PDB file of N, CA and C in Angstrom:
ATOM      1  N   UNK A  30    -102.714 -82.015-118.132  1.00 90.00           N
ATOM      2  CA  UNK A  30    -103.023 -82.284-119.527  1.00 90.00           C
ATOM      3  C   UNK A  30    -102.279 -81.315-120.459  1.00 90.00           C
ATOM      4  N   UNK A  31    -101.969 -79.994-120.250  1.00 92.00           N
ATOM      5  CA  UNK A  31    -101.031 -79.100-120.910  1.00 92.00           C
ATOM      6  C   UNK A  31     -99.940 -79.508-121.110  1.00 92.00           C
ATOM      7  N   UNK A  32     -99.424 -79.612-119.893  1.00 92.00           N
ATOM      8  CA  UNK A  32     -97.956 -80.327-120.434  1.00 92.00           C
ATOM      9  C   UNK A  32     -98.054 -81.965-121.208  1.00 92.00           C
ATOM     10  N   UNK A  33     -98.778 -82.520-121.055  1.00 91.00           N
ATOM     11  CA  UNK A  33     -98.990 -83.960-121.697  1.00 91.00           C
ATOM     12  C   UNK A  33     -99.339 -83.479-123.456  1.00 91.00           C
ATOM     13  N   UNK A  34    -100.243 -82.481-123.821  1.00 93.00           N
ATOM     14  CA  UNK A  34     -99.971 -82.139-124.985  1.00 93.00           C
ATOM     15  C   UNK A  34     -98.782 -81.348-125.661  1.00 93.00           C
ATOM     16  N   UNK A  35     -98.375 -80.588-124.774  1.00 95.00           N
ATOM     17  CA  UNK A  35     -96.441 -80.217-125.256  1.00 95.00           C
ATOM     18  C   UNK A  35     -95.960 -81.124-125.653  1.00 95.00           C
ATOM     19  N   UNK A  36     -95.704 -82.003-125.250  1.00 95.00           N
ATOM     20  CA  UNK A  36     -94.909 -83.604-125.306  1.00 95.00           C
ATOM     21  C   UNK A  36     -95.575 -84.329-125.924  1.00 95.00           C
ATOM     22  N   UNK A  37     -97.006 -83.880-126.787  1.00 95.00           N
ATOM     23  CA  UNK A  37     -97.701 -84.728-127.551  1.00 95.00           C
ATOM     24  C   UNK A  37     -97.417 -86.251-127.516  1.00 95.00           C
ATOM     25  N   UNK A  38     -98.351 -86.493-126.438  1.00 93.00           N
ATOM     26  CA  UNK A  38     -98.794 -87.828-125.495  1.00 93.00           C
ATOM     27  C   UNK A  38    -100.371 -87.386-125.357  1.00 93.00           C
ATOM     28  N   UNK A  39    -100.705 -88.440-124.681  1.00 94.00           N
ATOM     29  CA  UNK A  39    -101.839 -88.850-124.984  1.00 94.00           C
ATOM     30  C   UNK A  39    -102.738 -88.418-123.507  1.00 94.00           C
ATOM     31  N   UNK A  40    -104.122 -87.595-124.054  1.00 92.00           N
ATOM     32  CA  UNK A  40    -104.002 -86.762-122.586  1.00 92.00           C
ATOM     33  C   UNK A  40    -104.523 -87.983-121.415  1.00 92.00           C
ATOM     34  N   UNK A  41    -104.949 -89.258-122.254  1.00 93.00           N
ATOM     35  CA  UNK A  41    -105.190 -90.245-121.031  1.00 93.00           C
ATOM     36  C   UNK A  41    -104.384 -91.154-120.197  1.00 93.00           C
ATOM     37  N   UNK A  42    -102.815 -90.285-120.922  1.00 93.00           N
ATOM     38  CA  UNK A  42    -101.972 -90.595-119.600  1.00 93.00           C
ATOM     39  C   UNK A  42    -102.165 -90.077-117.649  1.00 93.00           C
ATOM     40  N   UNK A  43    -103.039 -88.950-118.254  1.00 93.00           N
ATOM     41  CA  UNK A  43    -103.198 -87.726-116.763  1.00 93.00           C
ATOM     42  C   UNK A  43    -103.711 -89.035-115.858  1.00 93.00           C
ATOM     43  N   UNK A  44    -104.646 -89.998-116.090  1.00 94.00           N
ATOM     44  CA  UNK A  44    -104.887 -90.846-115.494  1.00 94.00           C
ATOM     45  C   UNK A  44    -104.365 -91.786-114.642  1.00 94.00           C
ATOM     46  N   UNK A  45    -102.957 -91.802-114.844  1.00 94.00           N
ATOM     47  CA  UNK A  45    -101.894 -92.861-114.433  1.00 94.00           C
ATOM     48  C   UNK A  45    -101.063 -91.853-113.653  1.00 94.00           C
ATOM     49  N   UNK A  46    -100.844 -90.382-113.491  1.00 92.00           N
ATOM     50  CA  UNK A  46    -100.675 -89.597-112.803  1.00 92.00           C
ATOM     51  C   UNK A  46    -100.438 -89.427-111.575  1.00 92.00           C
ATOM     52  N   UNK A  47    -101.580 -89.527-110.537  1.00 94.00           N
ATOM     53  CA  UNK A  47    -101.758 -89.738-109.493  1.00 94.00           C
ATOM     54  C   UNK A  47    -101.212 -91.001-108.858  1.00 94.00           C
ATOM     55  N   UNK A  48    -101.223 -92.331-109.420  1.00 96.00           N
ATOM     56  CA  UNK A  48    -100.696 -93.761-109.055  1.00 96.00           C
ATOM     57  C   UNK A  48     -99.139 -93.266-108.828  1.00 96.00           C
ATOM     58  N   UNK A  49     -98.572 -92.317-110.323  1.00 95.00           N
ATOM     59  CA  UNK A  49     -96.964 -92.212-110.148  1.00 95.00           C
ATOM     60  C   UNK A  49     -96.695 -91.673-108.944  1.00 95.00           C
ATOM     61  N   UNK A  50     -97.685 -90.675-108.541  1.00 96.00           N
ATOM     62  CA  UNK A  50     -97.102 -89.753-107.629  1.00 96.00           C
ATOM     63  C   UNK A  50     -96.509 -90.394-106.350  1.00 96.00           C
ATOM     64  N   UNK A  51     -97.992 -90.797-106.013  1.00 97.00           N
ATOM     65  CA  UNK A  51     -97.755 -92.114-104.875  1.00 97.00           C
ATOM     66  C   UNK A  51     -96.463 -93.570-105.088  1.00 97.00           C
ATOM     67  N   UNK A  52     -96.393 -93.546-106.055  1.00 97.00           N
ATOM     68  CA  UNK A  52     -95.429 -94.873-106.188  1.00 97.00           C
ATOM     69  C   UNK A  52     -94.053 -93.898-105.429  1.00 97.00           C
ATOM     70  N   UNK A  53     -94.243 -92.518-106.711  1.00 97.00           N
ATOM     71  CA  UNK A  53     -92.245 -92.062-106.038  1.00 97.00           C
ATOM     72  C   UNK A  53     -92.369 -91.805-105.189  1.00 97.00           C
ATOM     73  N   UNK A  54     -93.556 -91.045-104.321  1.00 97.00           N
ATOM     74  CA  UNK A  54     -93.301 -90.863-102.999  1.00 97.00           C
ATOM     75  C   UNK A  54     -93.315 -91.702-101.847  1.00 97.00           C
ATOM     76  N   UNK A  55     -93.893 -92.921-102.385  1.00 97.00           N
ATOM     77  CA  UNK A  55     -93.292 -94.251-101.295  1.00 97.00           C
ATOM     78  C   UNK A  55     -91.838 -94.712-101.408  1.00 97.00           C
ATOM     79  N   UNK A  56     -91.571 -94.384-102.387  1.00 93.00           N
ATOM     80  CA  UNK A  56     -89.874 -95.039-102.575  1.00 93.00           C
ATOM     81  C   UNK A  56     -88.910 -94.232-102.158  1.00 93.00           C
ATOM     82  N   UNK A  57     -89.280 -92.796-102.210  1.00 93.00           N
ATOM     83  CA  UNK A  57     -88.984 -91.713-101.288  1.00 93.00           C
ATOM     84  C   UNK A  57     -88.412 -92.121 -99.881  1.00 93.00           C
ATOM     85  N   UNK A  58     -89.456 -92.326 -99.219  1.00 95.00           N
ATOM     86  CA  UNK A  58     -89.956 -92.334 -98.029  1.00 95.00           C
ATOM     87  C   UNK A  58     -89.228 -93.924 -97.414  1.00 95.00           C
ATOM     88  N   UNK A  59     -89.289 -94.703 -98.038  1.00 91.00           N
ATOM     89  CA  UNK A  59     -88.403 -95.809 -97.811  1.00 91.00           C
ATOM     90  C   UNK A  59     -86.953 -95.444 -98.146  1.00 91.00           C
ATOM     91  N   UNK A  60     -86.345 -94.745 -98.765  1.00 87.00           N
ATOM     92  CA  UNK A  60     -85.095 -94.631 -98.994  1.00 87.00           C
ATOM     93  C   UNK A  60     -84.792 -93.743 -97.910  1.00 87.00           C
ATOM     94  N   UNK A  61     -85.284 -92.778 -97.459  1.00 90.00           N
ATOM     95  CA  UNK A  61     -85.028 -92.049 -96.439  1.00 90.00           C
ATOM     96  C   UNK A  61     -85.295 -93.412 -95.019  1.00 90.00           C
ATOM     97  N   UNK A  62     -85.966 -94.238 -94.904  1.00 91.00           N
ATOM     98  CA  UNK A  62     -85.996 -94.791 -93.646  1.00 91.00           C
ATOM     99  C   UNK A  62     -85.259 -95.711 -94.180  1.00 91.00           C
ATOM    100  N   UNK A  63     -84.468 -96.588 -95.042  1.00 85.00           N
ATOM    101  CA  UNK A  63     -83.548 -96.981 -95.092  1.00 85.00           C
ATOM    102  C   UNK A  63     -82.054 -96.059 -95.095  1.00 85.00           C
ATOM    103  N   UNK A  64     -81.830 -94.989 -95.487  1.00 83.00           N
ATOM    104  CA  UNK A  64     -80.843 -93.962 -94.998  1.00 83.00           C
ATOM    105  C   UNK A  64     -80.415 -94.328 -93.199  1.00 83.00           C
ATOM    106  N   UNK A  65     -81.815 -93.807 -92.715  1.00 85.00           N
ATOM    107  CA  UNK A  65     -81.264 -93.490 -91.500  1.00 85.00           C
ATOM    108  C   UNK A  65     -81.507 -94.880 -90.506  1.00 85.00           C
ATOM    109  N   UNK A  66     -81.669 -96.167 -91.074  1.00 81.00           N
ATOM    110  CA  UNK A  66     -81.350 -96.931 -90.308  1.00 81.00           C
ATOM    111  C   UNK A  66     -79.720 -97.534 -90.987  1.00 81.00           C
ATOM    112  N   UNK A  67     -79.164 -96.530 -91.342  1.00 76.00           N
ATOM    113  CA  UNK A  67     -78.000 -97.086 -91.918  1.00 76.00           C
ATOM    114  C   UNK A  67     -77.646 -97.843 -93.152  1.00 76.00           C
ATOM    115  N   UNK A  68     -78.576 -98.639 -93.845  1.00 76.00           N
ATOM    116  CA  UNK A  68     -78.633 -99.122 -94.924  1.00 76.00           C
ATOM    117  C   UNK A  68     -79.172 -98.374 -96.025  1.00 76.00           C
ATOM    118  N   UNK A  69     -78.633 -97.547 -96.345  1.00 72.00           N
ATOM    119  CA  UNK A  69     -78.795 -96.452 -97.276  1.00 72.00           C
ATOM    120  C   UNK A  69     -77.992 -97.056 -99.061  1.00 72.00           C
ATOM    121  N   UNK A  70     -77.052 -97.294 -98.694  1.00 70.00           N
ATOM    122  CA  UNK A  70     -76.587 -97.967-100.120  1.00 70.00           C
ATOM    123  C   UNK A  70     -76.314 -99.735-100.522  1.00 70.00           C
ATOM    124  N   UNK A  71     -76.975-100.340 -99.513  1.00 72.00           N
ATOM    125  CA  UNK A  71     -76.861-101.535 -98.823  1.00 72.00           C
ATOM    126  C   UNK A  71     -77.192-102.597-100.700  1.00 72.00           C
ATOM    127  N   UNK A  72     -77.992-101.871-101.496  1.00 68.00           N
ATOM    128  CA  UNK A  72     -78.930-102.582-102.466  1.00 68.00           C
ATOM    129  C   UNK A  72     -77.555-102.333-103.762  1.00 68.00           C
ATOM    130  N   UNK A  73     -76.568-101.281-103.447  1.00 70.00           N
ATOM    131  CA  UNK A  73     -75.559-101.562-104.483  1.00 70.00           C
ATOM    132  C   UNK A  73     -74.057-102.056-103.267  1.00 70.00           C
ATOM    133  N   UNK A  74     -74.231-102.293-102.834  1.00 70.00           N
ATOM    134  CA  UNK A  74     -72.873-103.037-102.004  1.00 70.00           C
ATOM    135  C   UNK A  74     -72.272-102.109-101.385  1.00 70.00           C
ATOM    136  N   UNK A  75     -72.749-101.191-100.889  1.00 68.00           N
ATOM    137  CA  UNK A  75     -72.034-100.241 -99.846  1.00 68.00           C
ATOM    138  C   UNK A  75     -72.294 -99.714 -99.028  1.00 68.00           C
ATOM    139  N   UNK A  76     -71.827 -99.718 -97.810  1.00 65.00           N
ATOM    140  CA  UNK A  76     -72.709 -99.411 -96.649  1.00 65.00           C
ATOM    141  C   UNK A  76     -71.979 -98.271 -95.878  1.00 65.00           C
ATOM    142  N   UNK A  77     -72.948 -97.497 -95.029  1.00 61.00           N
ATOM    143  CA  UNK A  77     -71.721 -96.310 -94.348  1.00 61.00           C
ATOM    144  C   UNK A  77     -72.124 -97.081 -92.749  1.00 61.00           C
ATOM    145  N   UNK A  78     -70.358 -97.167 -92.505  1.00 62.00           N
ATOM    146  CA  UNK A  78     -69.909 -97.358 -90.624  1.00 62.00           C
ATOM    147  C   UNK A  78     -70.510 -95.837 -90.156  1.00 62.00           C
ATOM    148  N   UNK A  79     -71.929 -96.427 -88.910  1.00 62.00           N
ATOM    149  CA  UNK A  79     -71.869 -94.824 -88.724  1.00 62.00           C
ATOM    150  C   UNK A  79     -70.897 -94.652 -87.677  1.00 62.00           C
ATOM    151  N   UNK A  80     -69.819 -95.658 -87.418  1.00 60.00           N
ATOM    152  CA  UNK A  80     -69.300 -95.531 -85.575  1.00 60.00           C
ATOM    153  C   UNK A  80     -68.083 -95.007 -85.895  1.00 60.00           C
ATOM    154  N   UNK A  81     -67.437 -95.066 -87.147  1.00 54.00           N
ATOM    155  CA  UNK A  81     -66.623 -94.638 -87.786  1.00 54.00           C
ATOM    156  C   UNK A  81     -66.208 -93.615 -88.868  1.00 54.00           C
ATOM    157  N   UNK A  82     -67.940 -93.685 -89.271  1.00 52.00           N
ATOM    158  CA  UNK A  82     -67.815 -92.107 -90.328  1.00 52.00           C
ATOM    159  C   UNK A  82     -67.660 -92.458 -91.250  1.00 52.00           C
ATOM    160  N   UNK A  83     -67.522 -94.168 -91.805  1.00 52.00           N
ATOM    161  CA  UNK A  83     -66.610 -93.364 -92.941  1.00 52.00           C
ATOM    162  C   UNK A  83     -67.535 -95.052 -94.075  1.00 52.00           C
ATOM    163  N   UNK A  84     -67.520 -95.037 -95.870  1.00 54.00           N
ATOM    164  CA  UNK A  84     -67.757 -96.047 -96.068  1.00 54.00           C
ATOM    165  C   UNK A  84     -67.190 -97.474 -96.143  1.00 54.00           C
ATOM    166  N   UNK A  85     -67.714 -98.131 -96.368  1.00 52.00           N
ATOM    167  CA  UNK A  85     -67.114 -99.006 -96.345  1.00 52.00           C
ATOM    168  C   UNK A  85     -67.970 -99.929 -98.016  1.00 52.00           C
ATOM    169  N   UNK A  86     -67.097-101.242 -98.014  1.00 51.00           N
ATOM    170  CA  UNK A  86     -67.677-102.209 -99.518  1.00 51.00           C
ATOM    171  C   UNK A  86     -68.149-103.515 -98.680  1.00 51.00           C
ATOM    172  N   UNK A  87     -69.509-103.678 -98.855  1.00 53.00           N
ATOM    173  CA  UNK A  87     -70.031-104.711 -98.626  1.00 53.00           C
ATOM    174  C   UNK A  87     -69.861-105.971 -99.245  1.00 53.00           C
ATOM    175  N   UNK A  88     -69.081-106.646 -99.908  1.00 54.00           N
ATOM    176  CA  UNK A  88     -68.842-107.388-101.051  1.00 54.00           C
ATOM    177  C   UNK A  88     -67.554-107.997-101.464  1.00 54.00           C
ATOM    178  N   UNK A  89     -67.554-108.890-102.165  1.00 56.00           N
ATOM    179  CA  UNK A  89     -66.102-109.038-102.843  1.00 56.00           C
ATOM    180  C   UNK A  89     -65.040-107.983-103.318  1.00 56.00           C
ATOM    181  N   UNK A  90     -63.948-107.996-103.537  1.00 56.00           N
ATOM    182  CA  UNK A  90     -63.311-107.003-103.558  1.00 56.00           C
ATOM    183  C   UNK A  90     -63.194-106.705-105.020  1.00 56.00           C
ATOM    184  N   UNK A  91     -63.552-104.986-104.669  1.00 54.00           N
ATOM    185  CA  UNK A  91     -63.712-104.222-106.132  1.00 54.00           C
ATOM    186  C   UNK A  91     -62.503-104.482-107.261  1.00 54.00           C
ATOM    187  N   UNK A  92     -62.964-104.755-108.397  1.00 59.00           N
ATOM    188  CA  UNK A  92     -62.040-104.912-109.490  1.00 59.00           C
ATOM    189  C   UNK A  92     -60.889-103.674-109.636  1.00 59.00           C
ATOM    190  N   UNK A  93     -59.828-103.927-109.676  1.00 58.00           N
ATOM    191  CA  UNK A  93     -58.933-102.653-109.765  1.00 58.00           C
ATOM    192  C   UNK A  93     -58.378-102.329-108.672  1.00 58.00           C
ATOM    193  N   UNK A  94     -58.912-103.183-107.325  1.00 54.00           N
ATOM    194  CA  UNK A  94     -58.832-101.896-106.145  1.00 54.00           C
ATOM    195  C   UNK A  94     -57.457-102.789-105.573  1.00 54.00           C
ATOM    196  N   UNK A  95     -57.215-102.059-104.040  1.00 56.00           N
ATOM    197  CA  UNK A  95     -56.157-102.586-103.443  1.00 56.00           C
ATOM    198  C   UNK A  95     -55.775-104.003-102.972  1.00 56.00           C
ATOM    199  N   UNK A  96     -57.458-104.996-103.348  1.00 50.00           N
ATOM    200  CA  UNK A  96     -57.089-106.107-102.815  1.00 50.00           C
ATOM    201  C   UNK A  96     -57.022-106.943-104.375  1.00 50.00           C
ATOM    202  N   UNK A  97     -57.355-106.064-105.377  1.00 45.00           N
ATOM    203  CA  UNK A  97     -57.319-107.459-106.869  1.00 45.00           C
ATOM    204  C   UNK A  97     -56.845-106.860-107.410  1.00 45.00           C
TER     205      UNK A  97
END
């Protein structure tokens, strides 16, 4: 509630608090188990080869790049 009055907000935000916490720390926690099953950047078109090390573009070919 201290810091919610610094930022003069409303102290019955503190209420919605606890829900945030839990929301980021599930999305957390899924981004890390999507990391390490390899699909770590899969949701913007890029994925890392782990057999190769290295990334790669999931997608049509990037504007600008070597194939357009």
């Amino acid at each position: 509630v201290p810091v919610l009055r610094m930022y003069r907000l409303s102290p019955l935000r503190a209420a919605t608090l606890p829900l945030v916490a839990v929301l980021y720390a599930a999305m957390t926690v899924d981004s890390a188990r999507r990391h390490h099953s390899g699909r770590g950047g899969a949701w913007k078109g890029r994925v890392v080869d782990r057999a190769a090390g290295q990334r790669g573009y999931a997608g049509p070919a990037a504007p600008g790049g070597r194939d357009g």
